[in-house]
PDB file of C-alpha atoms in Angstrom:
ATOM      1  CA  MET A   1     -27.900 -25.450  10.488  1.00  0.00           C
ATOM      2  CA  GLN A   2     -24.700 -23.624  11.348  1.00  0.00           C
ATOM      3  CA  LEU A   3     -22.795 -22.346   8.351  1.00  0.00           C
ATOM      4  CA  ILE A   4     -19.031 -22.689   8.252  1.00  0.00           C
ATOM      5  CA  LYS A   5     -17.467 -19.384   7.255  1.00  0.00           C
ATOM      6  CA  ASP A   6     -13.785 -20.231   6.888  1.00  0.00           C
ATOM      7  CA  SER A   7     -11.375 -18.323   4.699  1.00  0.00           C
ATOM      8  CA  PHE A   8      -8.350 -19.911   3.068  1.00  0.00           C
ATOM      9  CA  ASP A   9      -5.082 -18.721   1.584  1.00  0.00           C
ATOM     10  CA  SER A  10      -3.067 -20.965  -0.696  1.00  0.00           C
ATOM     11  CA  ASN A  11       0.667 -21.426  -0.264  1.00  0.00           C
ATOM     12  CA  ASN A  12       0.915 -22.245  -3.971  1.00  0.00           C
ATOM     13  CA  ALA A  13      -1.153 -19.575  -5.743  1.00  0.00           C
ATOM     14  CA  PRO A  14      -0.067 -15.959  -6.239  1.00  0.00           C
ATOM     15  CA  GLU A  15      -0.626 -13.643  -3.314  1.00  0.00           C
ATOM     16  CA  PRO A  16      -3.811 -11.537  -3.470  1.00  0.00           C
ATOM     17  CA  VAL A  17      -3.238  -7.944  -4.601  1.00  0.00           C
ATOM     18  CA  GLY A  18      -5.535  -6.624  -1.861  1.00  0.00           C
ATOM     19  CA  ALA A  19      -7.056  -7.369   1.520  1.00  0.00           C
ATOM     20  CA  TYR A  20      -8.993 -10.532   0.676  1.00  0.00           C
ATOM     21  CA  PRO A  21      -8.537 -14.309   1.002  1.00  0.00           C
ATOM     22  CA  HIS A  22      -8.012 -16.684  -1.895  1.00  0.00           C
ATOM     23  CA  SER A  23     -11.276 -18.389  -0.977  1.00  0.00           C
ATOM     24  CA  ARG A  24     -14.099 -18.437   1.507  1.00  0.00           C
ATOM     25  CA  ARG A  25     -16.262 -21.369   2.537  1.00  0.00           C
ATOM     26  CA  VAL A  26     -19.940 -20.956   3.400  1.00  0.00           C
ATOM     27  CA  GLY A  27     -21.654 -24.271   4.098  1.00  0.00           C
ATOM     28  CA  ASN A  28     -20.510 -26.660   1.382  1.00  0.00           C
ATOM     29  CA  LEU A  29     -19.839 -23.875  -1.125  1.00  0.00           C
ATOM     30  CA  LEU A  30     -16.383 -22.460  -1.785  1.00  0.00           C
ATOM     31  CA  PHE A  31     -16.153 -18.964  -3.282  1.00  0.00           C
ATOM     32  CA  LEU A  32     -12.836 -18.013  -4.872  1.00  0.00           C
ATOM     33  CA  SER A  33     -11.741 -14.407  -5.117  1.00  0.00           C
ATOM     34  CA  GLY A  34     -10.684 -13.237  -8.568  1.00  0.00           C
ATOM     35  CA  VAL A  35      -7.624 -15.216  -9.677  1.00  0.00           C
ATOM     36  CA  GLY A  36      -5.187 -14.242 -12.394  1.00  0.00           C
ATOM     37  CA  PRO A  37      -2.146 -15.857 -13.994  1.00  0.00           C
ATOM     38  CA  ARG A  38       0.590 -14.280 -11.845  1.00  0.00           C
ATOM     39  CA  VAL A  39       3.308 -16.480 -10.343  1.00  0.00           C
ATOM     40  CA  ARG A  40       3.593 -16.805  -6.553  1.00  0.00           C
ATOM     41  CA  ASN A  41       6.370 -14.830  -4.827  1.00  0.00           C
ATOM     42  CA  SER A  42       7.080 -12.738  -7.906  1.00  0.00           C
ATOM     43  CA  ASN A  43       5.611 -10.159 -10.244  1.00  0.00           C
ATOM     44  CA  LYS A  44       6.060 -12.544 -13.187  1.00  0.00           C
ATOM     45  CA  ILE A  45       3.069 -13.054 -15.428  1.00  0.00           C
ATOM     46  CA  PRO A  46       3.404 -16.006 -17.824  1.00  0.00           C
ATOM     47  CA  GLY A  47       3.108 -14.891 -21.426  1.00  0.00           C
ATOM     48  CA  VAL A  48       3.551 -11.172 -20.692  1.00  0.00           C
ATOM     49  CA  GLU A  49       6.532  -9.274 -22.053  1.00  0.00           C
ATOM     50  CA  MET A  50       7.206  -5.787 -20.675  1.00  0.00           C
ATOM     51  CA  ASP A  51       9.653  -3.057 -21.532  1.00  0.00           C
ATOM     52  CA  LYS A  52      12.065  -1.547 -18.994  1.00  0.00           C
ATOM     53  CA  LYS A  53       9.421   0.948 -17.863  1.00  0.00           C
ATOM     54  CA  GLY A  54       6.911  -1.825 -17.054  1.00  0.00           C
ATOM     55  CA  LYS A  55       4.689  -1.240 -20.073  1.00  0.00           C
ATOM     56  CA  VAL A  56       3.270  -4.365 -21.724  1.00  0.00           C
ATOM     57  CA  ILE A  57       4.876  -4.965 -25.126  1.00  0.00           C
ATOM     58  CA  SER A  58       3.075  -8.229 -25.898  1.00  0.00           C
ATOM     59  CA  TYR A  59       1.147 -11.018 -24.251  1.00  0.00           C
ATOM     60  CA  ASP A  60       0.251 -14.625 -24.930  1.00  0.00           C
ATOM     61  CA  ILE A  61      -3.321 -15.305 -23.809  1.00  0.00           C
ATOM     62  CA  GLU A  62      -2.842 -19.080 -24.050  1.00  0.00           C
ATOM     63  CA  LYS A  63      -0.001 -19.028 -21.515  1.00  0.00           C
ATOM     64  CA  GLN A  64      -2.043 -16.774 -19.233  1.00  0.00           C
ATOM     65  CA  CYS A  65      -5.047 -19.102 -19.451  1.00  0.00           C
ATOM     66  CA  VAL A  66      -2.994 -22.176 -18.543  1.00  0.00           C
ATOM     67  CA  SER A  67      -1.422 -20.318 -15.620  1.00  0.00           C
ATOM     68  CA  VAL A  68      -4.721 -19.000 -14.250  1.00  0.00           C
ATOM     69  CA  PHE A  69      -6.328 -22.442 -14.471  1.00  0.00           C
ATOM     70  CA  ASN A  70      -3.376 -23.964 -12.609  1.00  0.00           C
ATOM     71  CA  ASN A  71      -3.660 -21.235  -9.957  1.00  0.00           C
ATOM     72  CA  ILE A  72      -7.358 -22.078  -9.562  1.00  0.00           C
ATOM     73  CA  LYS A  73      -6.473 -25.759  -9.115  1.00  0.00           C
ATOM     74  CA  SER A  74      -3.978 -24.869  -6.381  1.00  0.00           C
ATOM     75  CA  ILE A  75      -6.477 -22.723  -4.494  1.00  0.00           C
ATOM     76  CA  LEU A  76      -9.197 -25.365  -4.760  1.00  0.00           C
ATOM     77  CA  GLU A  77      -6.928 -28.116  -3.470  1.00  0.00           C
ATOM     78  CA  ASP A  78      -5.513 -25.969  -0.652  1.00  0.00           C
ATOM     79  CA  SER A  79      -9.090 -25.069   0.336  1.00  0.00           C
ATOM     80  CA  GLY A  80     -10.346 -28.663   0.474  1.00  0.00           C
ATOM     81  CA  SER A  81     -12.003 -28.946  -2.937  1.00  0.00           C
ATOM     82  CA  HIS A  82     -10.913 -29.934  -6.429  1.00  0.00           C
ATOM     83  CA  TRP A  83     -11.301 -29.036 -10.097  1.00  0.00           C
ATOM     84  CA  GLU A  84     -14.207 -31.418 -10.708  1.00  0.00           C
ATOM     85  CA  ASN A  85     -16.232 -29.610  -8.015  1.00  0.00           C
ATOM     86  CA  ILE A  86     -16.360 -26.285  -9.874  1.00  0.00           C
ATOM     87  CA  ILE A  87     -19.994 -25.355 -10.509  1.00  0.00           C
ATOM     88  CA  ASP A  88     -19.783 -21.747 -11.747  1.00  0.00           C
ATOM     89  CA  VAL A  89     -17.105 -19.649 -13.481  1.00  0.00           C
ATOM     90  CA  THR A  90     -17.065 -15.966 -14.348  1.00  0.00           C
ATOM     91  CA  VAL A  91     -14.275 -15.042 -16.743  1.00  0.00           C
ATOM     92  CA  PHE A  92     -12.994 -11.510 -17.291  1.00  0.00           C
ATOM     93  CA  LEU A  93     -11.097 -10.866 -20.538  1.00  0.00           C
ATOM     94  CA  THR A  94      -9.519  -7.566 -21.546  1.00  0.00           C
ATOM     95  CA  ASN A  95      -9.728  -8.247 -25.298  1.00  0.00           C
ATOM     96  CA  MET A  96     -12.682 -10.397 -26.301  1.00  0.00           C
ATOM     97  CA  LYS A  97     -12.150 -10.038 -30.061  1.00  0.00           C
ATOM     98  CA  SER A  98      -8.510 -11.137 -30.046  1.00  0.00           C
ATOM     99  CA  ASP A  99      -8.508 -13.565 -27.146  1.00  0.00           C
ATOM    100  CA  PHE A 100     -11.864 -15.349 -26.942  1.00  0.00           C
ATOM    101  CA  LYS A 101     -11.143 -18.075 -29.495  1.00  0.00           C
ATOM    102  CA  ILE A 102      -7.833 -19.082 -27.873  1.00  0.00           C
ATOM    103  CA  TYR A 103      -9.227 -18.783 -24.332  1.00  0.00           C
ATOM    104  CA  ASN A 104     -12.266 -20.866 -25.302  1.00  0.00           C
ATOM    105  CA  LYS A 105     -10.022 -23.631 -26.701  1.00  0.00           C
ATOM    106  CA  VAL A 106      -7.842 -23.768 -23.569  1.00  0.00           C
ATOM    107  CA  TYR A 107     -10.970 -23.644 -21.404  1.00  0.00           C
ATOM    108  CA  SER A 108     -12.427 -26.590 -23.329  1.00  0.00           C
ATOM    109  CA  ASP A 109      -9.229 -28.582 -22.779  1.00  0.00           C
ATOM    110  CA  PHE A 110      -9.311 -27.974 -19.012  1.00  0.00           C
ATOM    111  CA  PHE A 111     -13.057 -28.558 -18.681  1.00  0.00           C
ATOM    112  CA  LYS A 112     -13.437 -31.733 -20.753  1.00  0.00           C
ATOM    113  CA  ASP A 113     -15.215 -33.702 -18.041  1.00  0.00           C
ATOM    114  CA  ASN A 114     -16.643 -31.003 -15.792  1.00  0.00           C
ATOM    115  CA  LYS A 115     -18.765 -28.379 -17.508  1.00  0.00           C
ATOM    116  CA  PRO A 116     -19.684 -25.698 -14.957  1.00  0.00           C
ATOM    117  CA  CYS A 117     -21.955 -22.773 -15.719  1.00  0.00           C
ATOM    118  CA  ARG A 118     -19.912 -19.991 -17.298  1.00  0.00           C
ATOM    119  CA  THR A 119     -20.127 -16.288 -17.987  1.00  0.00           C
ATOM    120  CA  THR A 120     -17.446 -14.481 -19.988  1.00  0.00           C
ATOM    121  CA  VAL A 121     -17.275 -10.689 -20.053  1.00  0.00           C
ATOM    122  CA  GLU A 122     -14.917  -8.149 -21.539  1.00  0.00           C
ATOM    123  CA  ILE A 123     -13.567  -5.478 -19.239  1.00  0.00           C
ATOM    124  CA  LEU A 124     -11.307  -2.491 -19.830  1.00  0.00           C
ATOM    125  CA  SER A 125      -8.500  -3.559 -17.497  1.00  0.00           C
ATOM    126  CA  LEU A 126      -7.519  -5.613 -14.471  1.00  0.00           C
ATOM    127  CA  PRO A 127      -5.534  -4.460 -11.403  1.00  0.00           C
ATOM    128  CA  THR A 128      -2.233  -5.874 -12.681  1.00  0.00           C
ATOM    129  CA  PRO A 129      -1.054  -6.159 -16.316  1.00  0.00           C
ATOM    130  CA  ILE A 130      -2.958  -9.395 -16.911  1.00  0.00           C
ATOM    131  CA  ASN A 131      -5.540 -10.162 -19.578  1.00  0.00           C
ATOM    132  CA  ILE A 132      -7.672 -12.806 -17.884  1.00  0.00           C
ATOM    133  CA  GLU A 133      -9.089 -13.339 -14.401  1.00  0.00           C
ATOM    134  CA  LEU A 134     -11.526 -15.961 -13.095  1.00  0.00           C
ATOM    135  CA  LYS A 135     -14.080 -15.881 -10.306  1.00  0.00           C
ATOM    136  CA  VAL A 136     -15.065 -19.429  -9.307  1.00  0.00           C
ATOM    137  CA  ILE A 137     -17.644 -21.180  -7.122  1.00  0.00           C
ATOM    138  CA  ALA A 138     -17.082 -24.813  -6.194  1.00  0.00           C
ATOM    139  CA  ILE A 139     -18.509 -27.429  -3.849  1.00  0.00           C
ATOM    140  CA  ILE A 140     -16.594 -28.886  -0.911  1.00  0.00           C
ATOM    141  CA  ASP A 141     -17.410 -32.576  -0.330  1.00  0.00           C
TER     142      ASP A 141
END
């Protein structure tokens, strides 16, 4: 069996912050690179308020969650898959104590019908001033 090893970049999701594709297909599996809540073609992060020096003043984890999930949907669709085909999710949060309850509620709303395997970990920081990032594996029909 020959494995397909295509990489995809979405025209709708935020640009990667490094030298990597949005997703990569191997066989019928689609692996998404880490995806955050940033907005395409800008440095805007929904729910994040910064001062004039670029320091985060406040953030709204619910808005970030909704944005990151929508970015995931865009990448999946642009790569030939869809939300219902997600089989595994790794979630990185920067503040588990403050944000887990809200994140878990938004997650439950988005994953009502499809319940992929999930791991949630707390990390010190992410490469941009975001508070959530997802790593996803999905199936391509």
